[in-house]
Coordinates of C-alpha atoms in Angstrom, one line a residue:
Chain A
M1 CA 156.3 45.7 120.9
N2 CA 158.7 46.8 118.3
V3 CA 157.1 48.0 115.1
Q4 CA 159.4 47.7 112.0
H5 CA 159.0 50.9 110.1
L6 CA 159.5 49.6 106.6
A7 CA 159.2 51.3 103.2
I8 CA 159.6 54.8 104.4
A9 CA 162.7 57.1 104.6
S10 CA 164.0 58.0 108.0
V11 CA 166.4 60.9 108.9
P12 CA 167.7 61.2 112.5
I13 CA 166.4 64.4 114.3
Q14 CA 169.3 66.7 114.9
S15 CA 170.0 67.6 118.5
W16 CA 171.6 70.9 119.6
G17 CA 175.4 70.7 119.5
S18 CA 178.4 72.9 118.9
I19 CA 177.7 76.2 117.2
Y20 CA 180.2 78.1 115.0
D21 CA 180.9 81.8 115.7
S22 CA 179.0 84.0 113.2
S23 CA 182.2 85.0 111.4
V24 CA 183.0 81.4 110.8
A25 CA 179.5 80.1 110.1
I26 CA 178.9 82.2 106.9
N27 CA 182.1 80.8 105.5
K28 CA 181.1 77.2 106.3
G29 CA 177.5 77.6 105.1
T30 CA 176.0 76.5 108.4
I31 CA 176.1 77.5 112.1
F32 CA 176.0 73.8 113.1
Q33 CA 179.4 72.1 113.3
D34 CA 177.6 68.7 113.0
L35 CA 176.2 69.7 109.6
D36 CA 179.5 71.0 108.2
L37 CA 180.3 68.1 105.9
P38 CA 182.8 69.4 103.3
F39 CA 183.6 67.8 99.9
F40 CA 187.1 66.4 99.5
A41 CA 187.7 68.4 96.3
A42 CA 187.0 71.6 98.2
D43 CA 188.3 70.7 101.6
K44 CA 191.6 72.5 101.3
D45 CA 190.4 75.8 100.0
E46 CA 190.9 78.8 102.1
N47 CA 187.4 79.8 103.1
Q48 CA 187.7 83.5 103.4
I49 CA 185.4 86.1 101.9
S50 CA 187.6 88.7 100.1
D51 CA 187.1 92.4 100.7
S52 CA 188.8 95.6 99.5
K53 CA 191.1 95.6 102.4
Q54 CA 193.2 92.8 100.8
S55 CA 193.3 94.6 97.4
G56 CA 194.2 97.9 99.1
K57 CA 192.2 99.9 96.6
A58 CA 189.4 101.3 98.7
D59 CA 189.1 104.4 100.8
A60 CA 188.3 104.6 104.5
K61 CA 184.5 105.1 104.0
Q62 CA 184.3 102.1 101.6
L63 CA 186.3 99.9 104.1
E64 CA 183.9 101.0 106.9
R65 CA 180.9 100.2 104.8
E66 CA 182.3 96.8 103.9
E67 CA 183.0 96.0 107.5
K68 CA 179.5 96.9 108.6
M69 CA 178.0 95.0 105.6
M70 CA 180.0 91.9 106.6
Q71 CA 178.6 92.1 110.1
I72 CA 175.1 92.2 108.6
Y73 CA 175.9 89.1 106.4
E74 CA 177.2 87.2 109.4
T75 CA 174.4 88.0 111.8
C76 CA 171.6 87.6 109.3
F77 CA 173.0 84.2 108.3
V78 CA 172.8 83.0 111.9
V79 CA 169.1 84.1 111.8
D80 CA 168.6 82.2 108.5
D81 CA 170.0 79.0 109.7
L82 CA 168.3 79.2 113.1
R83 CA 164.9 79.8 111.5
L84 CA 165.1 76.5 109.7
Y85 CA 166.3 74.7 112.8
L86 CA 163.5 76.2 114.8
D87 CA 160.9 75.3 112.2
T88 CA 161.6 71.7 113.1
H89 CA 162.6 72.2 116.8
P90 CA 160.2 75.0 117.9
K91 CA 160.8 74.3 121.6
D92 CA 164.6 74.3 121.7
D93 CA 165.5 76.9 124.3
Q94 CA 169.2 77.3 123.3
A95 CA 168.2 78.0 119.7
L96 CA 165.5 80.5 120.8
Q97 CA 167.9 82.3 123.0
L98 CA 170.5 82.6 120.2
L99 CA 167.8 83.7 117.7
K100 CA 166.6 86.4 120.1
T101 CA 170.2 87.8 120.5
N102 CA 170.8 87.8 116.8
L103 CA 167.4 89.3 115.8
V104 CA 168.1 92.3 118.1
R105 CA 171.6 92.6 116.6
R106 CA 170.3 92.4 113.1
R107 CA 167.9 95.2 113.7
H108 CA 170.5 97.4 115.2
L109 CA 173.0 96.7 112.4
L110 CA 170.4 97.3 109.6
D111 CA 169.4 100.6 111.2
D112 CA 173.0 101.7 111.7
F113 CA 173.8 100.8 108.1
S114 CA 170.8 102.8 106.9
S115 CA 171.8 105.9 108.9
N116 CA 175.4 105.8 107.7
F117 CA 175.1 104.6 104.1
Y118 CA 171.8 103.5 102.5
P119 CA 168.7 101.4 103.5
L120 CA 168.7 97.7 102.9
T121 CA 165.0 97.2 103.6
M122 CA 161.9 99.4 103.3
D123 CA 161.6 99.4 107.1
C124 CA 165.0 101.0 107.3
M125 CA 163.8 103.9 105.2
A126 CA 162.5 105.6 108.3
E127 CA 165.9 105.5 109.8
A128 CA 167.6 106.7 106.6
C129 CA 165.1 109.5 106.0
G130 CA 165.4 110.6 109.6
A131 CA 169.1 110.8 109.4
K132 CA 169.3 112.7 106.1
S133 CA 166.2 114.9 105.9
Y134 CA 163.2 114.3 103.7
S135 CA 163.8 116.8 101.0
G136 CA 164.7 115.1 97.8
C137 CA 165.4 111.9 99.5
Y138 CA 164.1 108.7 97.9
C139 CA 167.1 106.8 99.2
W140 CA 165.7 103.3 98.4
Q141 CA 167.7 103.4 95.1
E142 CA 170.9 104.5 96.8
G143 CA 173.9 102.2 97.0
P144 CA 175.1 99.6 94.6
M145 CA 172.8 96.9 93.4
P146 CA 173.4 93.6 95.3
W147 CA 174.6 91.8 92.2
E148 CA 177.3 94.4 91.4
G149 CA 179.6 93.1 94.1
G150 CA 180.4 96.6 95.1
C151 CA 179.8 96.3 98.8
V152 CA 182.0 93.5 100.1
Chain B
M1 CA 154.0 88.4 100.6
W2 CA 157.6 89.0 100.1
T3 CA 159.8 92.1 100.7
Y4 CA 163.2 92.7 99.2
E5 CA 166.4 93.1 101.3
K6 CA 169.0 94.9 99.2
R7 CA 171.9 92.5 99.6
L8 CA 172.8 88.9 98.8
Q9 CA 172.6 86.1 101.4
Y10 CA 176.3 85.4 100.7
P11 CA 178.6 88.0 99.1
V12 CA 179.7 87.6 95.5
K13 CA 182.7 89.4 94.2
I14 CA 184.1 88.0 91.0
T15 CA 186.8 90.0 89.3
K16 CA 187.8 87.7 86.4
T17 CA 185.5 87.4 83.3
C18 CA 184.9 83.8 82.4
P19 CA 182.0 82.9 80.1
K20 CA 182.8 79.2 80.3
T21 CA 182.3 79.2 84.0
A22 CA 179.1 81.2 83.6
Q23 CA 177.8 78.6 81.1
L24 CA 178.4 75.8 83.7
I25 CA 176.9 77.4 86.8
I26 CA 173.9 78.7 84.8
S27 CA 172.5 75.2 85.4
Q28 CA 171.9 76.1 89.1
Y29 CA 169.8 79.0 87.8
G30 CA 167.5 77.3 85.3
G31 CA 168.6 73.7 85.2
P32 CA 166.8 70.5 86.4
D33 CA 168.2 70.7 90.0
G34 CA 168.7 74.5 90.0
E35 CA 167.6 77.0 92.6
L36 CA 164.7 78.3 90.6
S37 CA 163.3 74.8 90.4
A38 CA 163.9 74.3 94.1
S39 CA 162.1 77.4 95.0
M40 CA 159.1 76.8 92.8
R41 CA 158.9 73.2 94.0
Y42 CA 158.7 74.1 97.7
L43 CA 156.6 77.2 97.3
S44 CA 154.1 75.1 95.2
Q45 CA 153.9 72.2 97.6
R46 CA 153.4 74.2 100.8
Y47 CA 149.7 75.1 100.4
T48 CA 148.3 71.6 100.9
M49 CA 150.7 70.2 103.5
P50 CA 148.7 68.5 106.3
V51 CA 151.2 69.5 109.0
K52 CA 151.3 73.3 109.5
S53 CA 154.9 73.5 110.6
V54 CA 155.9 71.6 107.4
G55 CA 154.1 74.3 105.3
G56 CA 156.1 76.8 107.3
L57 CA 159.4 75.1 106.6
L58 CA 158.6 74.9 102.9
T59 CA 157.9 78.6 102.9
D60 CA 161.2 79.4 104.6
I61 CA 163.3 77.1 102.5
G62 CA 161.5 78.1 99.3
T63 CA 162.3 81.7 100.2
E64 CA 166.0 80.9 100.9
E65 CA 166.2 79.2 97.5
L66 CA 165.1 82.5 95.9
A67 CA 168.0 84.1 97.6
H68 CA 170.3 81.3 96.3
M69 CA 169.0 82.0 92.8
E70 CA 170.0 85.6 93.2
I71 CA 173.5 84.5 94.3
I72 CA 173.9 82.3 91.2
C73 CA 172.6 85.1 88.9
A74 CA 175.0 87.6 90.5
M75 CA 177.8 85.1 89.8
I76 CA 176.8 84.7 86.1
Y77 CA 176.4 88.4 85.8
Q78 CA 179.8 89.2 87.2
L79 CA 181.5 86.5 85.1
T80 CA 180.1 88.0 81.9
R81 CA 179.6 91.7 82.5
N82 CA 182.9 92.7 80.8
L83 CA 182.6 90.1 78.1
T84 CA 184.3 90.8 74.7
I85 CA 183.0 89.3 71.5
E86 CA 186.3 87.3 71.2
Q87 CA 185.7 85.7 74.7
A88 CA 182.1 84.9 73.8
K89 CA 183.3 83.2 70.6
T90 CA 186.0 81.1 72.1
A91 CA 184.6 80.0 75.4
G92 CA 181.5 78.0 74.3
F93 CA 179.3 80.9 75.2
D94 CA 178.6 81.8 71.6
A95 CA 175.2 80.1 71.2
Y96 CA 173.9 81.7 74.4
Y97 CA 175.3 85.1 73.4
I98 CA 173.3 85.0 70.1
D99 CA 170.0 84.6 71.9
H100 CA 170.6 86.6 75.1
T101 CA 173.7 88.7 74.6
A102 CA 175.0 89.0 78.2
A103 CA 171.6 89.0 79.9
L104 CA 170.3 86.5 82.4
W105 CA 167.9 83.8 81.2
P106 CA 167.1 80.6 83.1
Q107 CA 168.4 77.5 81.3
A108 CA 170.4 74.4 82.1
A109 CA 174.1 74.1 81.3
A110 CA 173.2 72.1 78.1
G111 CA 170.9 74.8 76.9
V112 CA 167.5 73.3 77.9
P113 CA 165.2 76.1 79.0
F114 CA 163.8 76.2 82.6
T115 CA 160.6 74.3 82.9
A116 CA 158.1 73.3 85.6
L117 CA 158.5 69.7 84.3
E118 CA 161.7 69.6 86.4
F119 CA 159.8 69.3 89.7
Q120 CA 156.6 67.9 91.1
S121 CA 153.9 69.0 93.5
K122 CA 152.1 65.7 94.0
G123 CA 149.6 66.4 96.7
D124 CA 150.9 63.6 99.0
A125 CA 153.0 64.7 101.9
I126 CA 155.3 61.6 101.9
A127 CA 155.8 61.7 98.1
D128 CA 156.5 65.4 98.1
L129 CA 158.9 65.4 101.1
T130 CA 160.7 62.4 99.6
E131 CA 161.1 64.3 96.4
D132 CA 162.4 67.3 98.4
L133 CA 165.0 65.1 100.0
A134 CA 166.1 63.8 96.6
A135 CA 166.1 67.4 95.2
E136 CA 168.6 68.5 97.8
Q137 CA 170.8 65.5 97.1
K138 CA 170.8 66.2 93.4
A139 CA 171.6 69.9 93.8
K140 CA 174.5 69.0 96.1
T141 CA 175.8 66.7 93.4
V142 CA 175.7 69.6 90.9
Y143 CA 177.8 71.7 93.3
D144 CA 180.2 68.8 93.7
N145 CA 180.6 68.6 90.0
L146 CA 181.1 72.4 89.7
L147 CA 183.7 72.3 92.5
R148 CA 185.7 69.7 90.6
M149 CA 185.8 71.8 87.4
I150 CA 186.1 75.4 88.6
T151 CA 189.4 76.7 90.1
D152 CA 188.7 80.4 90.6
P153 CA 188.5 80.9 94.4
E154 CA 186.1 83.8 94.0
V155 CA 183.7 81.4 92.3
R156 CA 184.4 78.5 94.6
A157 CA 183.6 80.3 97.8
P158 CA 179.8 80.9 97.1
L159 CA 179.6 77.4 95.5
K160 CA 180.8 75.8 98.7
F161 CA 178.4 77.9 100.7
L162 CA 175.5 76.8 98.5
R163 CA 176.6 73.1 98.7
T164 CA 176.4 73.1 102.5
R165 CA 172.9 74.7 102.4
E166 CA 171.7 71.7 100.4
I167 CA 172.9 69.4 103.2
V168 CA 171.3 71.5 105.8
H169 CA 168.0 71.6 103.9
F170 CA 168.1 67.8 103.4
Q171 CA 168.3 67.5 107.2
R172 CA 165.4 69.8 107.7
F173 CA 163.2 68.0 105.2
G174 CA 164.1 64.7 106.9
E175 CA 162.9 66.2 110.2
A176 CA 159.8 67.4 108.5
L177 CA 159.1 63.9 107.2
E178 CA 159.6 62.6 110.7
N179 CA 157.1 65.1 112.1
T180 CA 154.6 64.1 109.4
K181 CA 155.0 60.4 110.2
E182 CA 154.2 61.1 113.8
K183 CA 150.7 62.2 112.7
L184 CA 150.1 59.1 110.7
N185 CA 149.3 55.5 111.5
E186 CA 152.7 54.0 112.2
K187 CA 151.6 50.5 111.3
N188 CA 150.8 51.7 107.8
Y189 CA 151.9 55.0 106.6
Y190 CA 150.1 54.4 103.3
F191 CA 146.6 53.7 104.6
Y192 CA 145.5 57.1 103.4
N193 CA 146.8 60.3 101.8
P194 CA 147.1 62.8 104.7
E195 CA 147.0 65.6 102.2
F196 CA 143.7 64.6 100.7
D197 CA 141.9 62.2 103.1
K198 CA 142.1 64.8 105.9
Q199 CA 139.3 63.2 107.9
M200 CA 141.5 60.1 108.4
I201 CA 144.4 62.0 110.2
G202 CA 144.9 60.4 113.6
Y203 CA 143.1 57.3 112.5

């Protein structure tokens, strides 16, 4: 018997489809090609995050830092988008596999950034303090504030 | 609890001062369909959600909205950090400048202060999730409107990112509503309120 489901909103459940590479996904705003639905008034924009490489003003250390930070942005965004997908698709094996890969990568990138530059999370403080020595090191306040736009 | 990660979810690097643009996008900070409203809406609604995974989704999206608020604030800050008094006077930023100088304060583009009256936490899963779907649509419309008016590519890039996030969140809230419906009486979704009449779930 077909029940008519009246007087209630319905949204189709998404099924796993084509996934953007992490460097593309952050520019699109989603890892899911099926959910990339651009607005005509913004469709022709060049979607590229600008860095100091283009302006040619930064030194090698700054460029390296920006490159590493960009990898963090990309990997963490894959984690962000997958988290929401898995909240409503907790048994999706492909999503779980991709999450696992990116979580390991995220941890590695954050630790690496911490050792070379400054910590982005409190958990990274261990890494940063280990690399630099404890004396006089309260490195949590090191680096530009996120809203300054100084790192990428 | 929450912990801070010292970076934005999407990079913001705006080099050109423009108080007019700041005055427009401030709506997504403290306006009726802004990121602060979104975050408070979801983080308020989550406690009484009858389906555990929906409470989890509201937590995760509410948290992401906080990160979006930070992106918007970073944009406003960078658009006004080198503001001259002449720019403040000529660009329609004068009234805001008098009250807040170049500091951040949550208000709508038209100057209405942020208020909890902009969102609901109704205590009925279908009502709340339907509001959440509408909220994502309305926020998307604001980003559309901003993208029609603003030409600076350094401002447009984060706006486009945020617009797509509204569409993704709409999809997830839709799926959360479907998951909630599965737990209800499919012949009459309105026979009881699953968030209050808990003893009736599965009836």
